[in-house]
Amino acid sequence: MNHSRYNIYTLIHKGLRASLCQNLVDLGKLDDTDAEAVAHQLEITGSLLNFCRDHLEHENNFIHPVIQSPDKNPLQTIDDHYEHETVIDELQHKIALIKNLHSTDRTKALESFYGSFSLFVAENFTHMRVEETHNVELLWKYFSDEEIHSIEQKLVASLTPEENLRCLLMILPNITHMERTTFLQGFRHAAPADVFNGTLAMLKPLLTGKDWLKLTTGLHLDLQTPTTA
């Protein structure tokens, strides 16, 4: 595997893995006797499932076609996406049912949902690794890094501002210091100053104090004054 080439999957998959793991942990320790806590967590998990569905759609629209066209061989991940969409529907249906259950029936339903969600997480991890190794090799075979960046930019341009922000806040706390600094250096030059500053403000509480200090040092930020693009 050529680690000097650009891997379009790396950052978003780090964000997805972190979010899926956190949701799985939070579901596993959820107090099923607390109706408010259950409703809150199911909203969070349902929202993540919607994000996963949108992620599949983005890959279907922008990545799979450019690989499939020159390669001609069927992609395993295309079939995976159909299966994942079905599972997402099933999980969302279970969420809707649990929300309407009485407390006496909630415990077993949540335990069952936790098991189903854990299998969804496991399958996604396997699927993402195929994309990061097999699919990316096809991208490298047919496209330059500049062309891969162009594919990614078209995908990002299709996102709503809300989707883009959610992606950023999912990714940025869960990548390495160098990945975070390099990404934000590019973002700083591409985005309006108020968008950059607003993103940093939302990112700060998601980082440790040490990581935040390293980031501000790496970006040469003057924290006493607003950042300018």
Short mmCIF file of C-alpha atoms in Angstrom, two decimals:
data_model
loop_
_atom_site.label_atom_id
_atom_site.label_comp_id
_atom_site.label_asym_id
_atom_site.label_seq_id
_atom_site.Cartn_x
_atom_site.Cartn_y
_atom_site.Cartn_z
CA MET A 1 0.00 0.00 0.00
CA ASN A 2 1.41 3.38 -1.05
CA HIS A 3 1.27 5.57 2.06
CA SER A 4 2.68 8.55 0.16
CA ARG A 5 -0.55 8.82 -1.85
CA TYR A 6 -3.64 10.70 -0.65
CA ASN A 7 -6.24 8.45 0.99
CA ILE A 8 -9.67 10.07 0.61
CA TYR A 9 -11.16 7.79 3.26
CA THR A 10 -8.77 8.31 6.18
CA LEU A 11 -10.15 11.36 7.98
CA ILE A 12 -13.89 10.77 7.61
CA HIS A 13 -13.47 7.14 8.63
CA LYS A 14 -11.58 8.14 11.78
CA GLY A 15 -14.49 10.41 12.65
CA LEU A 16 -17.06 7.72 11.92
CA ARG A 17 -15.21 5.07 13.92
CA ALA A 18 -15.00 7.38 16.92
CA SER A 19 -18.69 8.29 16.74
CA LEU A 20 -19.83 4.70 16.28
CA CYS A 21 -17.66 3.54 19.20
CA GLN A 22 -18.88 6.34 21.47
CA ASN A 23 -22.51 5.57 20.67
CA LEU A 24 -21.95 1.88 21.33
CA VAL A 25 -20.34 2.65 24.71
CA ASP A 26 -23.11 5.10 25.63
CA LEU A 27 -25.83 2.60 24.70
CA GLY A 28 -24.09 -0.09 26.75
CA LYS A 29 -24.17 1.98 29.95
CA LEU A 30 -27.54 3.66 29.37
CA ASP A 31 -29.84 3.74 32.41
CA ASP A 32 -32.98 2.09 31.05
CA THR A 33 -34.99 3.33 34.05
CA ASP A 34 -34.39 6.96 33.05
CA ALA A 35 -36.90 7.71 30.29
CA GLU A 36 -35.37 11.11 29.55
CA ALA A 37 -31.86 9.68 29.22
CA VAL A 38 -33.13 6.89 26.97
CA ALA A 39 -34.96 9.31 24.69
CA HIS A 40 -31.90 11.57 24.50
CA GLN A 41 -29.51 8.74 23.63
CA LEU A 42 -31.85 7.27 21.03
CA GLU A 43 -32.07 10.70 19.37
CA ILE A 44 -28.28 10.85 19.22
CA THR A 45 -28.00 7.33 17.84
CA GLY A 46 -30.79 7.93 15.31
CA SER A 47 -29.03 11.08 14.15
CA LEU A 48 -25.78 9.16 13.70
CA LEU A 49 -27.60 6.51 11.67
CA ASN A 50 -28.96 9.27 9.43
CA PHE A 51 -25.41 10.57 9.04
CA CYS A 52 -24.24 7.07 8.08
CA ARG A 53 -26.98 6.88 5.45
CA ASP A 54 -25.94 10.24 4.02
CA HIS A 55 -22.32 9.10 4.01
CA LEU A 56 -23.28 6.06 1.93
CA GLU A 57 -25.14 8.30 -0.51
CA HIS A 58 -22.14 10.62 -0.90
CA GLU A 59 -19.86 7.69 -1.68
CA ASN A 60 -22.45 6.25 -4.06
CA ASN A 61 -22.69 9.55 -5.93
CA PHE A 62 -19.08 10.69 -6.03
CA ILE A 63 -16.66 7.81 -5.43
CA HIS A 64 -18.16 4.54 -6.63
CA PRO A 65 -19.00 5.83 -10.14
CA VAL A 66 -15.47 7.07 -10.87
CA ILE A 67 -13.98 3.76 -9.73
CA GLN A 68 -16.57 1.56 -11.46
CA SER A 69 -16.35 3.32 -14.81
CA PRO A 70 -12.71 2.49 -15.67
CA ASP A 71 -12.39 -0.70 -13.63
CA LYS A 72 -15.59 -2.48 -14.76
CA ASN A 73 -15.33 -5.08 -11.99
CA PRO A 74 -18.18 -5.14 -9.45
CA LEU A 75 -17.29 -3.45 -6.17
CA GLN A 76 -18.01 -5.35 -2.96
CA THR A 77 -18.70 -2.05 -1.25
CA ILE A 78 -21.62 -1.27 -3.57
CA ASP A 79 -23.44 -4.38 -2.31
CA ASP A 80 -22.35 -3.52 1.23
CA HIS A 81 -24.04 -0.14 0.92
CA TYR A 82 -27.38 -1.70 -0.04
CA GLU A 83 -27.14 -4.00 2.99
CA HIS A 84 -26.19 -1.12 5.29
CA GLU A 85 -29.17 0.94 4.12
CA THR A 86 -31.47 -1.97 5.00
CA VAL A 87 -29.90 -2.37 8.44
CA ILE A 88 -30.15 1.38 9.09
CA ASP A 89 -33.87 1.21 8.31
CA GLU A 90 -34.25 -1.71 10.72
CA LEU A 91 -32.36 0.09 13.48
CA GLN A 92 -34.38 3.26 13.01
CA HIS A 93 -37.57 1.18 13.22
CA LYS A 94 -36.36 -0.34 16.49
CA ILE A 95 -35.60 3.13 17.86
CA ALA A 96 -39.14 4.26 17.05
CA LEU A 97 -40.59 1.21 18.81
CA ILE A 98 -38.44 1.62 21.94
CA LYS A 99 -39.48 5.25 22.28
CA ASN A 100 -43.08 4.12 22.71
CA LEU A 101 -42.44 1.29 25.17
CA HIS A 102 -43.36 1.34 28.84
CA SER A 103 -40.45 1.16 31.27
CA THR A 104 -41.19 -2.50 32.05
CA ASP A 105 -40.56 -3.48 28.42
CA ARG A 106 -37.65 -1.12 27.79
CA THR A 107 -34.82 -3.15 29.31
CA LYS A 108 -34.98 -6.14 26.97
CA ALA A 109 -35.65 -3.94 23.94
CA LEU A 110 -32.59 -1.79 24.66
CA GLU A 111 -30.45 -4.88 25.23
CA SER A 112 -31.57 -6.25 21.86
CA PHE A 113 -30.95 -2.91 20.16
CA TYR A 114 -27.48 -2.71 21.70
CA GLY A 115 -26.65 -6.11 20.22
CA SER A 116 -27.97 -5.16 16.79
CA PHE A 117 -26.12 -1.85 16.82
CA SER A 118 -22.88 -3.58 17.83
CA LEU A 119 -23.15 -5.84 14.76
CA PHE A 120 -23.77 -2.76 12.59
CA VAL A 121 -20.63 -1.16 14.03
CA ALA A 122 -18.58 -4.31 13.43
CA GLU A 123 -19.74 -4.61 9.82
CA ASN A 124 -19.00 -0.95 9.20
CA PHE A 125 -15.46 -1.33 10.51
CA THR A 126 -14.83 -4.23 8.13
CA HIS A 127 -16.43 -2.31 5.27
CA MET A 128 -14.41 0.84 5.90
CA ARG A 129 -11.17 -1.12 5.90
CA VAL A 130 -12.02 -2.56 2.46
CA GLU A 131 -12.58 0.98 1.20
CA GLU A 132 -9.32 2.20 2.74
CA THR A 133 -7.31 -0.57 1.09
CA HIS A 134 -9.01 -2.02 -2.00
CA ASN A 135 -11.08 0.94 -3.19
CA VAL A 136 -8.32 3.44 -2.59
CA GLU A 137 -5.91 1.32 -4.63
CA LEU A 138 -8.33 1.64 -7.55
CA LEU A 139 -8.47 5.41 -7.08
CA TRP A 140 -4.67 5.53 -7.07
CA LYS A 141 -4.55 3.35 -10.17
CA TYR A 142 -6.77 5.61 -12.27
CA PHE A 143 -6.37 9.08 -10.75
CA SER A 144 -3.63 11.42 -9.58
CA ASP A 145 -3.75 12.85 -6.07
CA GLU A 146 -4.84 16.17 -7.58
CA GLU A 147 -7.76 14.43 -9.29
CA ILE A 148 -8.69 12.60 -6.07
CA HIS A 149 -8.72 15.93 -4.22
CA SER A 150 -11.02 17.26 -6.95
CA ILE A 151 -13.42 14.34 -6.44
CA GLU A 152 -13.41 15.04 -2.71
CA GLN A 153 -14.00 18.77 -3.24
CA LYS A 154 -17.06 18.01 -5.38
CA LEU A 155 -18.40 15.77 -2.62
CA VAL A 156 -17.79 18.43 0.05
CA ALA A 157 -19.41 21.09 -2.14
CA SER A 158 -22.60 18.99 -2.21
CA LEU A 159 -22.93 19.14 1.59
CA THR A 160 -25.17 21.61 3.35
CA PRO A 161 -23.40 23.96 5.82
CA GLU A 162 -24.90 21.90 8.65
CA GLU A 163 -23.60 18.64 7.19
CA ASN A 164 -20.17 20.12 6.63
CA LEU A 165 -19.95 21.41 10.20
CA ARG A 166 -21.01 18.06 11.60
CA CYS A 167 -18.32 16.34 9.53
CA LEU A 168 -15.69 18.76 10.79
CA LEU A 169 -16.64 18.31 14.45
CA MET A 170 -16.75 14.54 14.00
CA ILE A 171 -13.35 14.41 12.33
CA LEU A 172 -11.18 17.07 13.95
CA PRO A 173 -11.13 15.80 17.58
CA ASN A 174 -10.40 12.25 16.42
CA ILE A 175 -7.36 12.61 14.16
CA THR A 176 -3.67 13.10 14.87
CA HIS A 177 -2.15 16.46 15.74
CA MET A 178 -0.41 16.70 12.35
CA GLU A 179 -3.57 15.70 10.46
CA ARG A 180 -5.58 18.28 12.40
CA THR A 181 -3.04 21.07 11.91
CA THR A 182 -2.57 20.36 8.21
CA PHE A 183 -6.32 20.21 7.62
CA LEU A 184 -7.00 23.45 9.47
CA GLN A 185 -4.17 25.24 7.68
CA GLY A 186 -5.93 24.51 4.40
CA PHE A 187 -9.34 25.30 5.87
CA ARG A 188 -8.04 28.62 7.17
CA HIS A 189 -7.12 29.74 3.65
CA ALA A 190 -10.30 28.42 2.03
CA ALA A 191 -12.99 29.50 4.50
CA PRO A 192 -14.15 32.98 5.55
CA ALA A 193 -12.50 34.17 8.76
CA ASP A 194 -15.75 34.04 10.76
CA VAL A 195 -16.35 30.43 9.69
CA PHE A 196 -12.79 29.46 10.62
CA ASN A 197 -13.01 31.22 13.99
CA GLY A 198 -16.43 29.71 14.71
CA THR A 199 -15.17 26.22 13.92
CA LEU A 200 -12.19 26.68 16.25
CA ALA A 201 -14.51 27.89 19.02
CA MET A 202 -16.64 24.75 18.70
CA LEU A 203 -13.59 22.51 18.43
CA LYS A 204 -11.81 23.81 21.55
CA PRO A 205 -14.01 22.05 24.16
CA LEU A 206 -13.66 18.80 22.22
CA LEU A 207 -9.86 18.75 22.60
CA THR A 208 -7.69 18.23 25.66
CA GLY A 209 -5.86 21.30 26.92
CA LYS A 210 -2.58 19.87 25.64
CA ASP A 211 -3.98 19.18 22.16
CA TRP A 212 -5.52 22.66 22.00
CA LEU A 213 -2.21 24.28 22.94
CA LYS A 214 -0.35 22.25 20.31
CA LEU A 215 -2.95 23.21 17.71
CA THR A 216 -2.84 26.94 18.44
CA THR A 217 0.96 26.81 18.40
CA GLY A 218 1.00 24.88 15.13
CA LEU A 219 -1.40 27.35 13.53
CA HIS A 220 0.45 30.36 15.00
CA LEU A 221 -2.78 31.73 16.41
CA ASP A 222 -2.98 34.92 18.43
CA LEU A 223 -5.74 34.00 20.86
CA GLN A 224 -6.14 37.59 22.01
CA THR A 225 -7.48 38.77 18.67
CA PRO A 226 -9.84 37.29 16.06
CA THR A 227 -8.16 35.20 13.38
CA THR A 228 -8.10 36.67 9.89
CA ALA A 229 -8.08 34.61 6.74
#
